[in-house]
Amino acid sequence: MQWVKGLGLGLGAAALFALGIILGHFAIPKNASSPAPSTSPSQDLDLEILETILGQLNADRIRENLRELSREPHLASSPRDEALVQLLLQRWRDPESGLDSAEVFEYQVLLSFPSQEQPNSVDVVNSTGDILHTCRRTEENLTGEQGGHDVVPPYAAYAPPGTPQGLLVYANQGTEEDFKKLQTQGIKLEGTIALTRYGGAGRGAKAVNAARHGVIGLLVYTDPADINDGLRLPNETFPNSWHLPPSGVERGSYYEYFGDPLTPYLPASPSSFRLDLANVSGFPPIPTQPIGFQDAKDLLCNLNGSLAPEAWQGALGCDYRLGPGFRPDGDFPADSQVKVSVYNRLEQRNSSNVLGIIHGAVEPDRYVLYGNHRDSWVHGAVDPSSGTAVLLELSRILGTLLKKGTWRPRRSIMFGSWGAEEFGLIGSTEFTEEFFSKLQERTVAYINVDISVFANATLRVQGTPPVQSVVFSAAKEIRSPGSEDLSIYDNWIRYFNRSSPVYGLVPSVGSLGAGSDYAPFIHFLGISSMDIAYTYDRSKTSARIYPTYHTAFDTFGYVDKFVDPGFSSHQAVARTAGSVLLRLSDSFFLPLNVGDYSETLRSFLQAAQQELGTLLEQNNISLGPLVAAVEEFEAAAKALGQHIATLQKGTPDPLQVRMLNDQLMLLERAFLNPRAFPEERYYSHVLWAPRTSSTATFPGLANACSRASNTSPGSEAWAEVQRQLSIVVVALEGAAATLRPVADL
Amino acid sequence: MQWVKGLGLGLGAAALFALGIILGHFAIPKNASSPAPSTSPSQDLDLEILETILGQLNADRIRENLRELSREPHLASSPRDEALVQLLLQRWRDPESGLDSAEVFEYQVLLSFPSQEQPNSVDVVNSTGDILHTCRRTEENLTGEQGGHDVVPPYAAYAPPGTPQGLLVYANQGTEEDFKKLQTQGIKLEGTIALTRYGGAGRGAKAVNAARHGVIGLLVYTDPADINDGLRLPNETFPNSWHLPPSGVERGSYYEYFGDPLTPYLPASPSSFRLDLANVSGFPPIPTQPIGFQDAKDLLCNLNGSLAPEAWQGALGCDYRLGPGFRPDGDFPADSQVKVSVYNRLEQRNSSNVLGIIHGAVEPDRYVLYGNHRDSWVHGAVDPSSGTAVLLELSRILGTLLKKGTWRPRRSIMFGSWGAEEFGLIGSTEFTEEFFSKLQERTVAYINVDISVFANATLRVQGTPPVQSVVFSAAKEIRSPGSEDLSIYDNWIRYFNRSSPVYGLVPSVGSLGAGSDYAPFIHFLGISSMDIAYTYDRSKTSARIYPTYHTAFDTFGYVDKFVDPGFSSHQAVARTAGSVLLRLSDSFFLPLNVGDYSETLRSFLQAAQQELGTLLEQNNISLGPLVAAVEEFEAAAKALGQHIATLQKGTPDPLQVRMLNDQLMLLERAFLNPRAFPEERYYSHVLWAPRTSSTATFPGLANACSRASNTSPGSEAWAEVQRQLSIVVVALEGAAATLRPVADL
């Protein structure tokens, strides 16, 4: 029981734990379910209750949750997905362990499915049209779990139907640079079918890049070099190890934006305006189909043409050649072509979010959101059910305390189970569109736990700077699974760390892209967000992601045997995320350290100076105003930090703390500018919008510089650089203004 | 002293007043200048202090303020404008009567001025180029006040330089319909000079419409029918009456947007990105010059062509003809043309806002803004100094109480003196751009008092629905000037009234366009705003506005003799606006009645059903979702009203009231959608954006219907109707969500 550390109370942890339970039981009135009257406006985080809660998070329960959640495939909008909606409702409405309320929010969204009547197909055909070889249409049923009727065959969601046929080329990862290299090599891409491997570019981007170069059909496969650390033989892969078997295929959405494709910026309610399909942008332009590496080998190892560059070689056990077409001495006649037959269909389907709410006792209008998607590609034991299994255990513990009257958080907690994430973060995006104002005004932070356990080595957190401190606080107080002596923090810092100019060596918190449901919260609403998981020892694997990602092999048995036997990593994530949730919802002073943005801004500025400074100077653009704006922010953040310290020393009035907390909560909003990137749907955060370059700096500035760099001075592109520079300067100045003493401008 | 009514205390008003002073002096600790410690979190509006303040607002002081403010012309960025910046600073920093702080915020903005070397000119020239007649270049110096070096000659700000010459046509008010009518009459407009009268269309719109029809130069004049109730002779006009003399010319900005033209959405700081002039839109496309009606008569009464329609006739004392060109029997040869010589120059100038702040005692992070512009066209005694004279008297009284330690408001008060309003609300817009996040998060309301007294008949208020109740409360408690028995409210309801389904007969509050500095606050920031003034008895005059508007005749003497002798209307406005300010800044419960939006939405809905219903049905567009959304809003507003009533009966915790007040303050924000009208710069409020039709309904829907009505079903224009319908439905649903119990979705 010795997993809580550093409380500095001079008590053994076990005694402390027992004390917590006793206090929790007797010291808190049982009528707390009627919030306000019985509570103090100064109600603060109770470390004993926190301990109790974390201590009760049960690995076996998480395991049982996972077994139930991943029992059957639950593709978005499928009957099983709907059944899980009911399961969540039932759990959150349980009289003994439920929340204050739970509700379903249904949307009508545009999804994409393969045809049941006409299976997608990838064939090698000879010059007379005879089929010489057909790729697998389903994954091999290796353990009896992969063969059900509900297992959706591998496909590229939103890829258009079509039956293109042409000579095969190998295009590495399908980046723009990859296709350019093929052209440089004199390979005519018009009318070809391109075989690419996952990684390097987003799914949709591969199709867009390919089409731009005249490619008419796209294949995508997972190379064993990228997922299995090179292993590819049946005895080396699942069910003999956790590695991806040869028939495994990564499904995925190839849509380039997120949210329901027909209703950008509007919730997909029945009456909402929907775009005409002809006006939808972001769908892959050419028929596309993913295949397993067993099939990829049959195609790739028979290719003709020159040897692919060293960096393009993989682990299929042959030399990778570029094509076009097959080599004369291979398995197929040299003039054979590849035919990609795609019969995907767009369908408008009902997809639901389930929301479960705990009403805050003191500040019910402040929300801490905690969510994960519910839909999977197949059984989705890891993705997303490992996260939902944790979510359900956490909500069960909190619900139980709530129903007993032992505890009620200071602020409201909202749990979200999002629908149709796999198709493009659809449920969470529609949620942010429907409740835009309410969420933007009142949400303290969003915690996302999607895949809770990729692997067992270490915590991994992505988030914006204000959440770093609360994650650190949580991680320092929880024992690392499998180690009596190390905290999760201590373990974490061994795997991911950086040297902070302020704090010295600290675990490094990654930045948020658009890989899961946090995207609409941070990019569209400007809510401080984070994603929490356990993951790999990167020194031991170079895998892109866990091997069975988006395949039929991502099952309960896989998790139970290979990913997290004993579920201690799941429990560690539950404790970490639970502690973060409680700290955010219960602390009198919001534990968002907005001052940590200073470090980020300074590093963005330095990167801009180093990487773009010369180019900008050559074009008579000064970074001086940006330097001044960063300094202004730093000064305001520092002064605010001192103000907080002073307040914390005294016995501040709850209104004073509320005013301060509003500053902390709303800082992230000050970085939003919905007019900054009109072409980037939903992306309004001037610090975290997508960057085309790898330099970690201000994205608008970097992207504009990259576009302007080949234009002449005075071009529109250089004007846009100046506009982007002003946008970020004004955002930083505006943000600094919100941190200054509240009655000043 | 009997001007405070209805306090229900059973005391004579004089006694009450004395009590107020005594209480104010003794009952409030003198150390209140150090805000928080000495104050109660439940601090509420003190009616005695309110009374004291209103009782001290002195008409003579306002008169002296006005004399000083309008002593010299103070065109934006002129030396006198800068001197007034110092005057404001000095007043607001006065040790005896100043505020907590006062600061200057300077911007570099693009203004437009006539050339001093080459005066603009309007000439009649014969076929050989001889000048036959030249319009006045300055107004007649009738009282010795109109002749100074600092009187800027009449001009159309932002009209481009040029010297077009052509036959003259008369185009009524220069609306699109007017020019179409001329075309229908067979009049060739290409290459002509159009003479138009003020009214009907905005200044810039006249030039845009004219240019669209091929007109190459524009003249604009004020017809005595539109400004003087027909009077035009020197003995009927100033200085013999308040009417506009024949040489008076209305100056004005012809820029179509607002804010600094070079820095849309960015504050015009030195480093901000500025548009290339070639990329600026919204400037009038053709040389334009305003003239007086004396000169207009010389031109118009000599026109050839057919008789203008009856509705186009005016009061110049002749038949108005359409042209083109002059009649053979008139003062000029028939082939004479009119030459418009414009030498305006664009200049980047420094323009300042002055901000004066009173720190709130309890909620310093909640701001009540009160502002007016400082710049005038000439002496600007009415516009804007009548408002600034009131502002300075109000801030003096508040500052005095503050310095004495008698009073400190619950919330912060920010007084703003905006620069360069006359050129397009520039100072206020730059302010909202610079402090966007801070103001949007924290501002309770914006009170604008620009021209405080147009005339002496009645109060006139424009605002959004939530401010109606607080204005009513204020107006009911203040004596109407010149009448012992009537309150300002009682008097008001005699002049402007409507039958409210909820309240019965009430004074009607007008809606906010973009006529003064409230525009960026309501349209860009979504802050509940209002504009307060005293104005005409509309049964006695049909004048567009007060006669000397934007002319050199708008002087102190004019106000003192004609507009408000005795300054009792100024005092009434000071009391009304002061009471509204105090109620908003001091009340424990924010006096914003958001429920009053229900009535507006219902009336918008009914108008949509009546005016657009058939058309929409014909195109298979149902208003059903809009009906449901309005009902949802009504229900949420009603329930919130009951919640407020319950809270007010008890002794609620300050945090509970803060949460409620946040709902009230932020409701207006829920109607903002920065993506709703991308072509309408700054306009984001889905209920108050500009409407092209006269029906008072949802502007996006109405405008889209108007554009779609001539297109076929399935057109892009009809899709836009559906999109606009969804935008307003989602806004109403989102707004309703913010009114529901705060822990619910």
PDB file of N, CA and C in Angstrom, chain A residues 440-441 525-526 633 662-663 665-675 684-686 727-740 742 744-745, chain B residues 265 267 365-367 369 414 429-444 521 524-527 665-666 669 672:
ATOM      1  N   GLN A 440     -16.514  26.888 -23.849  1.00  0.00           N
ATOM      2  CA  GLN A 440     -15.407  27.825 -23.933  1.00  0.00           C
ATOM      3  C   GLN A 440     -15.370  28.755 -22.720  1.00  0.00           C
ATOM      4  N   GLU A 441     -16.544  29.107 -22.215  1.00  0.00           N
ATOM      5  CA  GLU A 441     -16.594  30.009 -21.067  1.00  0.00           C
ATOM      6  C   GLU A 441     -16.208  29.318 -19.763  1.00  0.00           C
ATOM      7  N   LEU A 525     -11.595  25.227 -29.358  1.00  0.00           N
ATOM      8  CA  LEU A 525     -12.112  25.946 -28.189  1.00  0.00           C
ATOM      9  C   LEU A 525     -11.036  26.639 -27.359  1.00  0.00           C
ATOM     10  N   GLY A 526      -9.785  26.269 -27.549  1.00  0.00           N
ATOM     11  CA  GLY A 526      -8.738  26.899 -26.739  1.00  0.00           C
ATOM     12  C   GLY A 526      -8.785  26.481 -25.286  1.00  0.00           C
ATOM     13  N   PHE A 633       4.910  39.047 -21.962  1.00  0.00           N
ATOM     14  CA  PHE A 633       4.218  37.882 -21.395  1.00  0.00           C
ATOM     15  C   PHE A 633       4.967  37.358 -20.181  1.00  0.00           C
ATOM     16  N   ASP A 662     -10.086  32.352 -12.867  1.00  0.00           N
ATOM     17  CA  ASP A 662     -10.577  32.717 -14.201  1.00  0.00           C
ATOM     18  C   ASP A 662      -9.420  33.147 -15.104  1.00  0.00           C
ATOM     19  N   GLN A 663      -8.473  33.874 -14.509  1.00  0.00           N
ATOM     20  CA  GLN A 663      -7.297  34.240 -15.314  1.00  0.00           C
ATOM     21  C   GLN A 663      -6.558  32.997 -15.798  1.00  0.00           C
ATOM     22  N   MET A 665      -7.722  29.837 -16.035  1.00  0.00           N
ATOM     23  CA  MET A 665      -8.547  29.024 -16.929  1.00  0.00           C
ATOM     24  C   MET A 665      -8.581  29.616 -18.331  1.00  0.00           C
ATOM     25  N   LEU A 666      -8.663  30.942 -18.391  1.00  0.00           N
ATOM     26  CA  LEU A 666      -8.928  31.576 -19.683  1.00  0.00           C
ATOM     27  C   LEU A 666      -7.674  31.963 -20.446  1.00  0.00           C
ATOM     28  N   LEU A 667      -6.502  31.774 -19.840  1.00  0.00           N
ATOM     29  CA  LEU A 667      -5.294  32.177 -20.579  1.00  0.00           C
ATOM     30  C   LEU A 667      -5.232  31.508 -21.944  1.00  0.00           C
ATOM     31  N   GLU A 668      -5.497  30.210 -21.951  1.00  0.00           N
ATOM     32  CA  GLU A 668      -5.382  29.468 -23.216  1.00  0.00           C
ATOM     33  C   GLU A 668      -6.280  30.077 -24.299  1.00  0.00           C
ATOM     34  N   ARG A 669      -7.445  30.580 -23.866  1.00  0.00           N
ATOM     35  CA  ARG A 669      -8.381  31.186 -24.833  1.00  0.00           C
ATOM     36  C   ARG A 669      -7.784  32.406 -25.517  1.00  0.00           C
ATOM     37  N   ALA A 670      -6.901  33.113 -24.809  1.00  0.00           N
ATOM     38  CA  ALA A 670      -6.332  34.341 -25.366  1.00  0.00           C
ATOM     39  C   ALA A 670      -5.432  34.055 -26.571  1.00  0.00           C
ATOM     40  N   PHE A 671      -5.059  32.793 -26.738  1.00  0.00           N
ATOM     41  CA  PHE A 671      -4.224  32.431 -27.891  1.00  0.00           C
ATOM     42  C   PHE A 671      -5.051  32.041 -29.109  1.00  0.00           C
ATOM     43  N   LEU A 672      -6.355  32.070 -28.964  1.00  0.00           N
ATOM     44  CA  LEU A 672      -7.219  31.726 -30.105  1.00  0.00           C
ATOM     45  C   LEU A 672      -7.433  32.935 -30.996  1.00  0.00           C
ATOM     46  N   ASN A 673      -7.412  32.700 -32.268  1.00  0.00           N
ATOM     47  CA  ASN A 673      -7.800  33.732 -33.233  1.00  0.00           C
ATOM     48  C   ASN A 673      -8.466  33.029 -34.403  1.00  0.00           C
ATOM     49  N   PRO A 674      -9.797  33.081 -34.449  1.00  0.00           N
ATOM     50  CA  PRO A 674     -10.493  32.312 -35.493  1.00  0.00           C
ATOM     51  C   PRO A 674     -10.221  32.841 -36.894  1.00  0.00           C
ATOM     52  N   ARG A 675      -9.577  33.995 -36.978  1.00  0.00           N
ATOM     53  CA  ARG A 675      -9.287  34.543 -38.306  1.00  0.00           C
ATOM     54  C   ARG A 675      -7.824  34.370 -38.701  1.00  0.00           C
ATOM     55  N   SER A 684      -7.519  27.310 -34.525  1.00  0.00           N
ATOM     56  CA  SER A 684      -7.543  28.735 -34.203  1.00  0.00           C
ATOM     57  C   SER A 684      -6.468  29.107 -33.200  1.00  0.00           C
ATOM     58  N   HIS A 685      -5.787  28.130 -32.639  1.00  0.00           N
ATOM     59  CA  HIS A 685      -4.790  28.402 -31.593  1.00  0.00           C
ATOM     60  C   HIS A 685      -3.495  28.797 -32.278  1.00  0.00           C
ATOM     61  N   VAL A 686      -3.063  30.034 -32.025  1.00  0.00           N
ATOM     62  CA  VAL A 686      -1.933  30.551 -32.797  1.00  0.00           C
ATOM     63  C   VAL A 686      -0.604  29.908 -32.405  1.00  0.00           C
ATOM     64  N   ILE A 727      -0.172  38.751 -35.962  1.00  0.00           N
ATOM     65  CA  ILE A 727      -1.196  37.945 -35.282  1.00  0.00           C
ATOM     66  C   ILE A 727      -0.621  37.334 -34.005  1.00  0.00           C
ATOM     67  N   VAL A 728       0.580  36.817 -34.081  1.00  0.00           N
ATOM     68  CA  VAL A 728       1.133  36.185 -32.880  1.00  0.00           C
ATOM     69  C   VAL A 728       1.546  37.244 -31.852  1.00  0.00           C
ATOM     70  N   VAL A 729       2.078  38.353 -32.324  1.00  0.00           N
ATOM     71  CA  VAL A 729       2.437  39.436 -31.394  1.00  0.00           C
ATOM     72  C   VAL A 729       1.193  39.915 -30.647  1.00  0.00           C
ATOM     73  N   VAL A 730       0.125  40.150 -31.374  1.00  0.00           N
ATOM     74  CA  VAL A 730      -1.103  40.648 -30.745  1.00  0.00           C
ATOM     75  C   VAL A 730      -1.682  39.603 -29.794  1.00  0.00           C
ATOM     76  N   ALA A 731      -1.585  38.338 -30.164  1.00  0.00           N
ATOM     77  CA  ALA A 731      -2.080  37.278 -29.271  1.00  0.00           C
ATOM     78  C   ALA A 731      -1.276  37.245 -27.974  1.00  0.00           C
ATOM     79  N   LEU A 732       0.040  37.354 -28.084  1.00  0.00           N
ATOM     80  CA  LEU A 732       0.872  37.330 -26.874  1.00  0.00           C
ATOM     81  C   LEU A 732       0.612  38.568 -26.012  1.00  0.00           C
ATOM     82  N   GLU A 733       0.490  39.707 -26.657  1.00  0.00           N
ATOM     83  CA  GLU A 733       0.204  40.929 -25.889  1.00  0.00           C
ATOM     84  C   GLU A 733      -1.166  40.829 -25.224  1.00  0.00           C
ATOM     85  N   GLY A 734      -2.125  40.301 -25.972  1.00  0.00           N
ATOM     86  CA  GLY A 734      -3.471  40.144 -25.411  1.00  0.00           C
ATOM     87  C   GLY A 734      -3.474  39.156 -24.266  1.00  0.00           C
ATOM     88  N   ALA A 735      -2.708  38.075 -24.411  1.00  0.00           N
ATOM     89  CA  ALA A 735      -2.608  37.080 -23.346  1.00  0.00           C
ATOM     90  C   ALA A 735      -1.944  37.693 -22.116  1.00  0.00           C
ATOM     91  N   ALA A 736      -0.875  38.435 -22.348  1.00  0.00           N
ATOM     92  CA  ALA A 736      -0.196  39.101 -21.224  1.00  0.00           C
ATOM     93  C   ALA A 736      -1.167  40.034 -20.506  1.00  0.00           C
ATOM     94  N   ALA A 737      -1.987  40.723 -21.274  1.00  0.00           N
ATOM     95  CA  ALA A 737      -2.951  41.655 -20.661  1.00  0.00           C
ATOM     96  C   ALA A 737      -3.903  40.915 -19.725  1.00  0.00           C
ATOM     97  N   THR A 738      -4.248  39.680 -20.069  1.00  0.00           N
ATOM     98  CA  THR A 738      -5.177  38.937 -19.193  1.00  0.00           C
ATOM     99  C   THR A 738      -4.490  38.466 -17.912  1.00  0.00           C
ATOM    100  N   LEU A 739      -3.155  38.457 -17.894  1.00  0.00           N
ATOM    101  CA  LEU A 739      -2.441  38.010 -16.694  1.00  0.00           C
ATOM    102  C   LEU A 739      -2.128  39.165 -15.739  1.00  0.00           C
ATOM    103  N   ARG A 740      -2.216  40.368 -16.245  1.00  0.00           N
ATOM    104  CA  ARG A 740      -1.890  41.520 -15.383  1.00  0.00           C
ATOM    105  C   ARG A 740      -2.970  41.703 -14.311  1.00  0.00           C
ATOM    106  N   VAL A 742      -6.099  42.469 -12.416  1.00  0.00           N
ATOM    107  CA  VAL A 742      -7.342  42.416 -13.201  1.00  0.00           C
ATOM    108  C   VAL A 742      -7.999  43.765 -13.434  1.00  0.00           C
ATOM    109  N   ASP A 744      -6.382  46.451 -14.212  1.00  0.00           N
ATOM    110  CA  ASP A 744      -5.578  47.243 -15.149  1.00  0.00           C
ATOM    111  C   ASP A 744      -5.835  46.805 -16.572  1.00  0.00           C
ATOM    112  N   LEU A 745      -5.435  47.657 -17.514  1.00  0.00           N
ATOM    113  CA  LEU A 745      -5.518  47.243 -18.910  1.00  0.00           C
ATOM    114  C   LEU A 745      -4.217  46.593 -19.345  1.00  0.00           C
TER     115      LEU A 745
ATOM    116  N   TYR B 265      -8.688  43.919 -37.822  1.00  0.00           N
ATOM    117  CA  TYR B 265      -8.534  42.870 -36.800  1.00  0.00           C
ATOM    118  C   TYR B 265      -7.225  42.955 -36.013  1.00  0.00           C
ATOM    119  N   PRO B 267      -4.607  45.721 -33.792  1.00  0.00           N
ATOM    120  CA  PRO B 267      -4.468  47.094 -33.309  1.00  0.00           C
ATOM    121  C   PRO B 267      -3.431  47.830 -34.159  1.00  0.00           C
ATOM    122  N   ASP B 365     -12.297  42.439 -11.639  1.00  0.00           N
ATOM    123  CA  ASP B 365     -12.145  41.842 -12.972  1.00  0.00           C
ATOM    124  C   ASP B 365     -13.445  41.875 -13.767  1.00  0.00           C
ATOM    125  N   ARG B 366     -14.414  42.615 -13.300  1.00  0.00           N
ATOM    126  CA  ARG B 366     -15.618  42.826 -14.086  1.00  0.00           C
ATOM    127  C   ARG B 366     -15.673  44.300 -14.431  1.00  0.00           C
ATOM    128  N   TYR B 367     -15.811  44.581 -15.736  1.00  0.00           N
ATOM    129  CA  TYR B 367     -15.678  45.967 -16.192  1.00  0.00           C
ATOM    130  C   TYR B 367     -17.013  46.502 -16.703  1.00  0.00           C
ATOM    131  N   LEU B 369     -17.907  49.523 -18.991  1.00  0.00           N
ATOM    132  CA  LEU B 369     -17.246  50.513 -19.840  1.00  0.00           C
ATOM    133  C   LEU B 369     -18.222  51.637 -20.156  1.00  0.00           C
ATOM    134  N   MET B 414     -14.461  51.562 -16.401  1.00  0.00           N
ATOM    135  CA  MET B 414     -13.465  52.101 -17.333  1.00  0.00           C
ATOM    136  C   MET B 414     -14.123  53.163 -18.202  1.00  0.00           C
ATOM    137  N   THR B 429     -12.405  50.870 -32.077  1.00  0.00           N
ATOM    138  CA  THR B 429     -12.149  49.581 -32.737  1.00  0.00           C
ATOM    139  C   THR B 429     -10.748  49.083 -32.425  1.00  0.00           C
ATOM    140  N   GLU B 430      -9.772  49.966 -32.475  1.00  0.00           N
ATOM    141  CA  GLU B 430      -8.405  49.542 -32.159  1.00  0.00           C
ATOM    142  C   GLU B 430      -8.318  49.063 -30.707  1.00  0.00           C
ATOM    143  N   PHE B 431      -9.044  49.737 -29.835  1.00  0.00           N
ATOM    144  CA  PHE B 431      -9.089  49.312 -28.423  1.00  0.00           C
ATOM    145  C   PHE B 431      -9.624  47.888 -28.302  1.00  0.00           C
ATOM    146  N   THR B 432     -10.693  47.587 -29.003  1.00  0.00           N
ATOM    147  CA  THR B 432     -11.255  46.222 -28.915  1.00  0.00           C
ATOM    148  C   THR B 432     -10.321  45.203 -29.555  1.00  0.00           C
ATOM    149  N   GLU B 433      -9.577  45.621 -30.541  1.00  0.00           N
ATOM    150  CA  GLU B 433      -8.617  44.693 -31.155  1.00  0.00           C
ATOM    151  C   GLU B 433      -7.445  44.420 -30.216  1.00  0.00           C
ATOM    152  N   GLU B 434      -6.986  45.491 -29.552  1.00  0.00           N
ATOM    153  CA  GLU B 434      -5.820  45.316 -28.684  1.00  0.00           C
ATOM    154  C   GLU B 434      -6.154  44.472 -27.450  1.00  0.00           C
ATOM    155  N   PHE B 435      -7.355  44.677 -26.890  1.00  0.00           N
ATOM    156  CA  PHE B 435      -7.687  43.988 -25.640  1.00  0.00           C
ATOM    157  C   PHE B 435      -8.825  42.997 -25.818  1.00  0.00           C
ATOM    158  N   PHE B 436      -8.860  42.388 -26.979  1.00  0.00           N
ATOM    159  CA  PHE B 436      -9.967  41.505 -27.346  1.00  0.00           C
ATOM    160  C   PHE B 436     -10.319  40.505 -26.246  1.00  0.00           C
ATOM    161  N   SER B 437      -9.352  39.672 -25.856  1.00  0.00           N
ATOM    162  CA  SER B 437      -9.650  38.587 -24.914  1.00  0.00           C
ATOM    163  C   SER B 437     -10.088  39.140 -23.568  1.00  0.00           C
ATOM    164  N   LYS B 438      -9.318  40.070 -23.065  1.00  0.00           N
ATOM    165  CA  LYS B 438      -9.590  40.629 -21.750  1.00  0.00           C
ATOM    166  C   LYS B 438     -10.981  41.264 -21.693  1.00  0.00           C
ATOM    167  N   LEU B 439     -11.308  42.050 -22.694  1.00  0.00           N
ATOM    168  CA  LEU B 439     -12.614  42.722 -22.697  1.00  0.00           C
ATOM    169  C   LEU B 439     -13.743  41.728 -22.894  1.00  0.00           C
ATOM    170  N   GLN B 440     -13.532  40.776 -23.779  1.00  0.00           N
ATOM    171  CA  GLN B 440     -14.607  39.830 -24.055  1.00  0.00           C
ATOM    172  C   GLN B 440     -14.901  38.954 -22.837  1.00  0.00           C
ATOM    173  N   GLU B 441     -13.863  38.618 -22.095  1.00  0.00           N
ATOM    174  CA  GLU B 441     -14.067  37.764 -20.922  1.00  0.00           C
ATOM    175  C   GLU B 441     -14.713  38.504 -19.755  1.00  0.00           C
ATOM    176  N   ARG B 442     -14.484  39.791 -19.663  1.00  0.00           N
ATOM    177  CA  ARG B 442     -14.753  40.472 -18.397  1.00  0.00           C
ATOM    178  C   ARG B 442     -15.732  41.632 -18.450  1.00  0.00           C
ATOM    179  N   THR B 443     -16.115  42.064 -19.630  1.00  0.00           N
ATOM    180  CA  THR B 443     -16.920  43.283 -19.681  1.00  0.00           C
ATOM    181  C   THR B 443     -18.398  42.990 -19.498  1.00  0.00           C
ATOM    182  N   VAL B 444     -18.973  43.675 -18.530  1.00  0.00           N
ATOM    183  CA  VAL B 444     -20.375  43.522 -18.202  1.00  0.00           C
ATOM    184  C   VAL B 444     -21.245  44.219 -19.250  1.00  0.00           C
ATOM    185  N   PHE B 521     -17.950  47.087 -29.892  1.00  0.00           N
ATOM    186  CA  PHE B 521     -18.248  46.372 -28.644  1.00  0.00           C
ATOM    187  C   PHE B 521     -19.366  45.353 -28.852  1.00  0.00           C
ATOM    188  N   PHE B 524     -18.349  43.105 -32.651  1.00  0.00           N
ATOM    189  CA  PHE B 524     -17.082  42.364 -32.704  1.00  0.00           C
ATOM    190  C   PHE B 524     -16.854  41.566 -31.414  1.00  0.00           C
ATOM    191  N   LEU B 525     -17.163  42.189 -30.271  1.00  0.00           N
ATOM    192  CA  LEU B 525     -16.907  41.524 -28.989  1.00  0.00           C
ATOM    193  C   LEU B 525     -18.138  40.868 -28.385  1.00  0.00           C
ATOM    194  N   GLY B 526     -19.332  41.209 -28.864  1.00  0.00           N
ATOM    195  CA  GLY B 526     -20.536  40.621 -28.267  1.00  0.00           C
ATOM    196  C   GLY B 526     -20.775  41.084 -26.842  1.00  0.00           C
ATOM    197  N   ILE B 527     -20.508  42.338 -26.583  1.00  0.00           N
ATOM    198  CA  ILE B 527     -20.750  42.914 -25.254  1.00  0.00           C
ATOM    199  C   ILE B 527     -22.062  43.689 -25.298  1.00  0.00           C
ATOM    200  N   MET B 665     -23.796  38.079 -17.903  1.00  0.00           N
ATOM    201  CA  MET B 665     -22.798  38.861 -18.639  1.00  0.00           C
ATOM    202  C   MET B 665     -22.461  38.226 -19.983  1.00  0.00           C
ATOM    203  N   LEU B 666     -22.379  36.895 -19.976  1.00  0.00           N
ATOM    204  CA  LEU B 666     -21.844  36.216 -21.165  1.00  0.00           C
ATOM    205  C   LEU B 666     -22.918  35.797 -22.164  1.00  0.00           C
ATOM    206  N   ARG B 669     -22.397  37.032 -25.597  1.00  0.00           N
ATOM    207  CA  ARG B 669     -21.277  36.391 -26.317  1.00  0.00           C
ATOM    208  C   ARG B 669     -21.715  35.145 -27.065  1.00  0.00           C
ATOM    209  N   LEU B 672     -22.385  35.335 -30.752  1.00  0.00           N
ATOM    210  CA  LEU B 672     -21.300  35.650 -31.696  1.00  0.00           C
ATOM    211  C   LEU B 672     -20.892  34.417 -32.479  1.00  0.00           C
TER     212      LEU B 672
END
